[in-house]
Each structure stands twice: as C-alpha cells, then as structure tokens.
Short mmCIF file of C-alpha atoms in Angstrom, two decimals:
data_model
loop_
_atom_site.label_atom_id
_atom_site.label_comp_id
_atom_site.label_asym_id
_atom_site.label_seq_id
_atom_site.Cartn_x
_atom_site.Cartn_y
_atom_site.Cartn_z
CA MET A 1 0.00 0.00 0.00
CA GLU A 2 1.38 3.37 -0.99
CA ARG A 3 1.17 6.30 1.39
CA VAL A 4 -0.47 9.53 0.27
CA SER A 5 2.24 11.46 2.08
CA GLN A 6 4.91 10.46 4.55
CA ILE A 7 4.59 12.18 7.90
CA GLU A 8 6.82 12.38 10.94
CA LEU A 9 5.35 10.76 14.01
CA ASP A 10 5.95 12.36 17.39
CA GLU A 11 5.37 11.00 20.90
CA THR A 12 1.73 12.09 20.84
CA ASP A 13 1.09 10.23 17.57
CA HIS A 14 2.73 7.10 18.99
CA ALA A 15 0.64 7.37 22.16
CA ILE A 16 -2.61 7.76 20.20
CA ILE A 17 -1.71 4.75 18.03
CA ALA A 18 -0.86 2.66 21.10
CA LEU A 19 -4.22 3.45 22.72
CA LEU A 20 -6.13 2.66 19.52
CA ARG A 21 -4.20 -0.61 19.12
CA ALA A 22 -5.38 -1.63 22.58
CA ASP A 23 -8.99 -0.58 21.85
CA GLY A 24 -9.87 0.65 18.37
CA ARG A 25 -13.27 1.84 19.59
CA LEU A 26 -11.84 4.11 22.28
CA PRO A 27 -13.62 7.49 22.08
CA PHE A 28 -11.54 10.55 21.24
CA ARG A 29 -12.63 12.05 24.58
CA SER A 30 -11.08 9.11 26.47
CA ILE A 31 -7.86 9.33 24.46
CA ALA A 32 -7.69 13.06 25.13
CA ARG A 33 -8.22 12.55 28.86
CA GLU A 34 -5.56 9.79 29.00
CA LEU A 35 -2.98 11.92 27.18
CA GLY A 36 -3.84 15.34 28.60
CA LEU A 37 -4.96 16.71 25.23
CA THR A 38 -8.13 18.29 23.91
CA GLU A 39 -10.63 16.14 22.05
CA ALA A 40 -10.18 18.40 18.99
CA THR A 41 -6.42 17.74 19.01
CA VAL A 42 -6.96 13.98 19.12
CA ARG A 43 -9.56 14.15 16.35
CA SER A 44 -7.20 16.21 14.20
CA ARG A 45 -4.25 13.89 14.85
CA VAL A 46 -6.26 10.76 14.04
CA ARG A 47 -7.59 12.36 10.84
CA ARG A 48 -4.00 13.27 9.81
CA LEU A 49 -2.78 9.71 10.54
CA GLU A 50 -5.65 8.21 8.53
CA GLU A 51 -5.42 10.62 5.60
CA SER A 52 -1.67 9.97 5.26
CA ARG A 53 -2.42 6.23 5.38
CA THR A 54 -0.04 5.91 8.30
CA MET A 55 -2.82 4.33 10.37
CA ARG A 56 -6.30 2.96 9.98
CA VAL A 57 -8.57 1.52 12.60
CA VAL A 58 -10.05 -1.85 11.61
CA ALA A 59 -11.62 -4.88 13.28
CA VAL A 60 -9.51 -8.06 13.42
CA THR A 61 -11.36 -11.36 13.57
CA ASP A 62 -10.16 -14.22 15.74
CA ILE A 63 -10.08 -17.12 13.26
CA GLU A 64 -10.88 -19.75 15.89
CA ALA A 65 -13.83 -17.75 17.21
CA ALA A 66 -15.04 -17.47 13.60
CA GLY A 67 -15.11 -21.28 13.32
CA PHE A 68 -11.85 -21.95 11.50
CA GLY A 69 -9.78 -24.67 13.14
CA MET A 70 -6.96 -24.73 10.60
CA LEU A 71 -4.45 -22.09 9.50
CA LEU A 72 -2.22 -22.80 6.51
CA ALA A 73 0.62 -21.19 4.61
CA ILE A 74 0.71 -22.45 1.04
CA GLY A 75 3.40 -22.00 -1.58
CA VAL A 76 2.02 -21.96 -5.13
CA GLN A 77 4.05 -22.65 -8.26
CA VAL A 78 2.52 -21.28 -11.46
CA GLU A 79 2.83 -22.26 -15.12
CA SER A 80 1.17 -21.07 -18.34
CA ARG A 81 -0.20 -17.92 -16.63
CA SER A 82 1.36 -14.95 -14.93
CA PRO A 83 1.68 -15.19 -11.14
CA GLU A 84 -0.25 -11.90 -10.86
CA GLU A 85 -3.27 -13.37 -12.70
CA VAL A 86 -3.31 -16.47 -10.51
CA ALA A 87 -2.75 -14.34 -7.39
CA ARG A 88 -5.78 -12.17 -8.22
CA GLU A 89 -7.90 -15.32 -8.62
CA LEU A 90 -6.59 -16.70 -5.30
CA ALA A 91 -7.39 -13.39 -3.60
CA ALA A 92 -11.05 -13.89 -4.54
CA VAL A 93 -11.28 -17.08 -2.44
CA PRO A 94 -12.98 -16.06 0.83
CA GLU A 95 -10.86 -18.37 3.01
CA VAL A 96 -7.63 -16.85 1.65
CA PHE A 97 -6.68 -13.77 3.67
CA SER A 98 -3.18 -13.00 2.40
CA VAL A 99 -1.76 -13.32 -1.11
CA ASN A 100 1.83 -12.39 -2.00
CA VAL A 101 3.62 -12.72 -5.33
CA VAL A 102 7.16 -13.70 -4.32
CA VAL A 103 10.60 -14.47 -5.71
CA GLY A 104 12.08 -17.85 -4.84
CA ALA A 105 11.05 -21.50 -5.00
CA GLN A 106 7.38 -20.45 -5.08
CA ASP A 107 5.68 -17.88 -7.27
CA ILE A 108 2.93 -17.05 -4.77
CA GLU A 109 2.50 -17.50 -1.04
CA ILE A 110 -0.94 -17.47 0.52
CA LEU A 111 -2.32 -17.67 4.03
CA MET A 112 -5.70 -19.30 4.39
CA VAL A 113 -8.05 -20.88 6.89
CA ALA A 114 -10.25 -23.94 6.79
CA GLU A 115 -12.98 -25.11 9.13
CA ASP A 116 -11.79 -28.73 9.25
CA GLN A 117 -10.02 -31.42 7.19
CA VAL A 118 -13.01 -31.97 4.90
CA ALA A 119 -13.20 -28.25 4.09
CA LEU A 120 -9.42 -28.14 3.67
CA HIS A 121 -9.51 -31.01 1.16
CA ARG A 122 -12.24 -29.26 -0.84
CA LEU A 123 -10.38 -25.95 -0.83
CA LEU A 124 -7.02 -27.40 -1.83
CA HIS A 125 -8.06 -30.01 -4.36
CA GLU A 126 -11.34 -28.81 -5.81
CA ARG A 127 -10.77 -25.05 -5.85
CA ILE A 128 -7.15 -23.97 -5.59
CA ALA A 129 -5.35 -26.84 -7.36
CA ALA A 130 -8.02 -26.75 -10.09
CA MET A 131 -7.34 -23.09 -10.94
CA PRO A 132 -5.81 -22.60 -14.38
CA GLY A 133 -2.07 -22.00 -14.07
CA VAL A 134 -1.62 -23.65 -10.65
CA ARG A 135 1.19 -26.17 -11.14
CA ARG A 136 2.02 -27.24 -7.60
CA LEU A 137 0.91 -26.49 -4.04
CA THR A 138 3.18 -26.76 -1.02
CA PRO A 139 0.92 -26.50 2.03
CA ALA A 140 2.17 -26.08 5.59
CA LEU A 141 -0.35 -26.50 8.40
CA ALA A 142 0.17 -24.37 11.49
CA VAL A 143 0.16 -26.69 14.49
CA ASN A 144 0.83 -24.02 17.11
CA VAL A 145 0.47 -20.28 16.44
CA LEU A 146 2.95 -18.53 18.71
CA LYS A 147 2.45 -15.04 17.29
CA ASN A 148 -0.19 -13.57 15.02
CA GLN A 149 0.00 -9.83 15.43
CA PRO A 150 -1.86 -8.06 12.62
CA ASP A 151 -1.28 -4.64 14.19
CA TRP A 152 2.51 -4.93 14.09
CA VAL A 153 4.26 -2.04 12.38
CA PRO A 154 7.77 -0.84 13.31
CA PHE A 155 6.81 2.80 13.94
CA ASP A 156 9.82 3.19 16.22
CA ARG A 157 12.27 2.71 13.33
CA GLY A 158 13.59 5.72 11.47
CA ALA A 159 12.47 6.48 7.93
CA SER A 160 15.99 5.76 6.65
CA ALA A 161 16.06 2.24 8.11
#
C-alpha cells in the first residue's frame, strides 16, 4: 500500500496509536483525557494519521472464534499464466486472507483458513489446485500459532532504516 504522504510521528502520535491498538473503539474524549490533550487535538491527529495512510482503525477477527480450526501457509508454483493473474484469482477465495507474489522457489505464497479437514480437502483439491495456471501447491499446516500480530508495524524505526 502506498502512502499519500509520509509524515513524521511524534510522541503524541505514537501514544494515540498505542491506545487505539489496545482498543480501536476508544472514544476521542477518552484518548484526550488519557494523554492530557483536547478532544479536537486527538480528532485532528487521528484524521491526519488516517489521511496519510499511516494508520487505519479496523476490526480483526479471531479465526478460531469465527469457526476456523486450521491455519495454513501455502506456496504456489505457477505455469502457463502470470503469477499476478493467478494471485488475483486466489485473492477472490474467501478463506484466503493474504496473497503475495514472491521471488524464490514459489511464485505465490498465501495464508488461508479452513474449518476442518473436509473443508481443507475441498479448498485445496477442488478449488485452488483446479485453478488454471496452478502447477504445484506446497501446504504447511500451522500446528501451534505462537504469534499472530496483525497490528505490528515498526513505527519506532527511522524512515531511513
């Protein structure tokens, strides 16, 4: 995702982001009270962070709570089609939540969920492997998720890093 404009983040911006990471529905009034700011200042700061595409507040679903018992990373090798075309088709599969065209042994890497082994079999064999251009799938089933942090962004690193 490309930023509209790159902005410098100060301590106040970092503090606002930290509070919204903990609770994305926190009212501006509560943020202002916590940080000793006015509500108008918080509203303005959040608007600036959103308009610059530095931050956006979204809901993150817990995959297990949503009924998905399996998390997989799958490498996809492509032939007879461009990886971008196949990747766009993979991105349309509802159970696929991340699609990356990559350089290496695989052409595409996806992250997906499945409810159970029956659903996984259907997804892999009847939908994904059957897509035109898919040559080979290399699935890896997550057996223990130690970290899944969708809000991770290294804001504390300098722009030159």
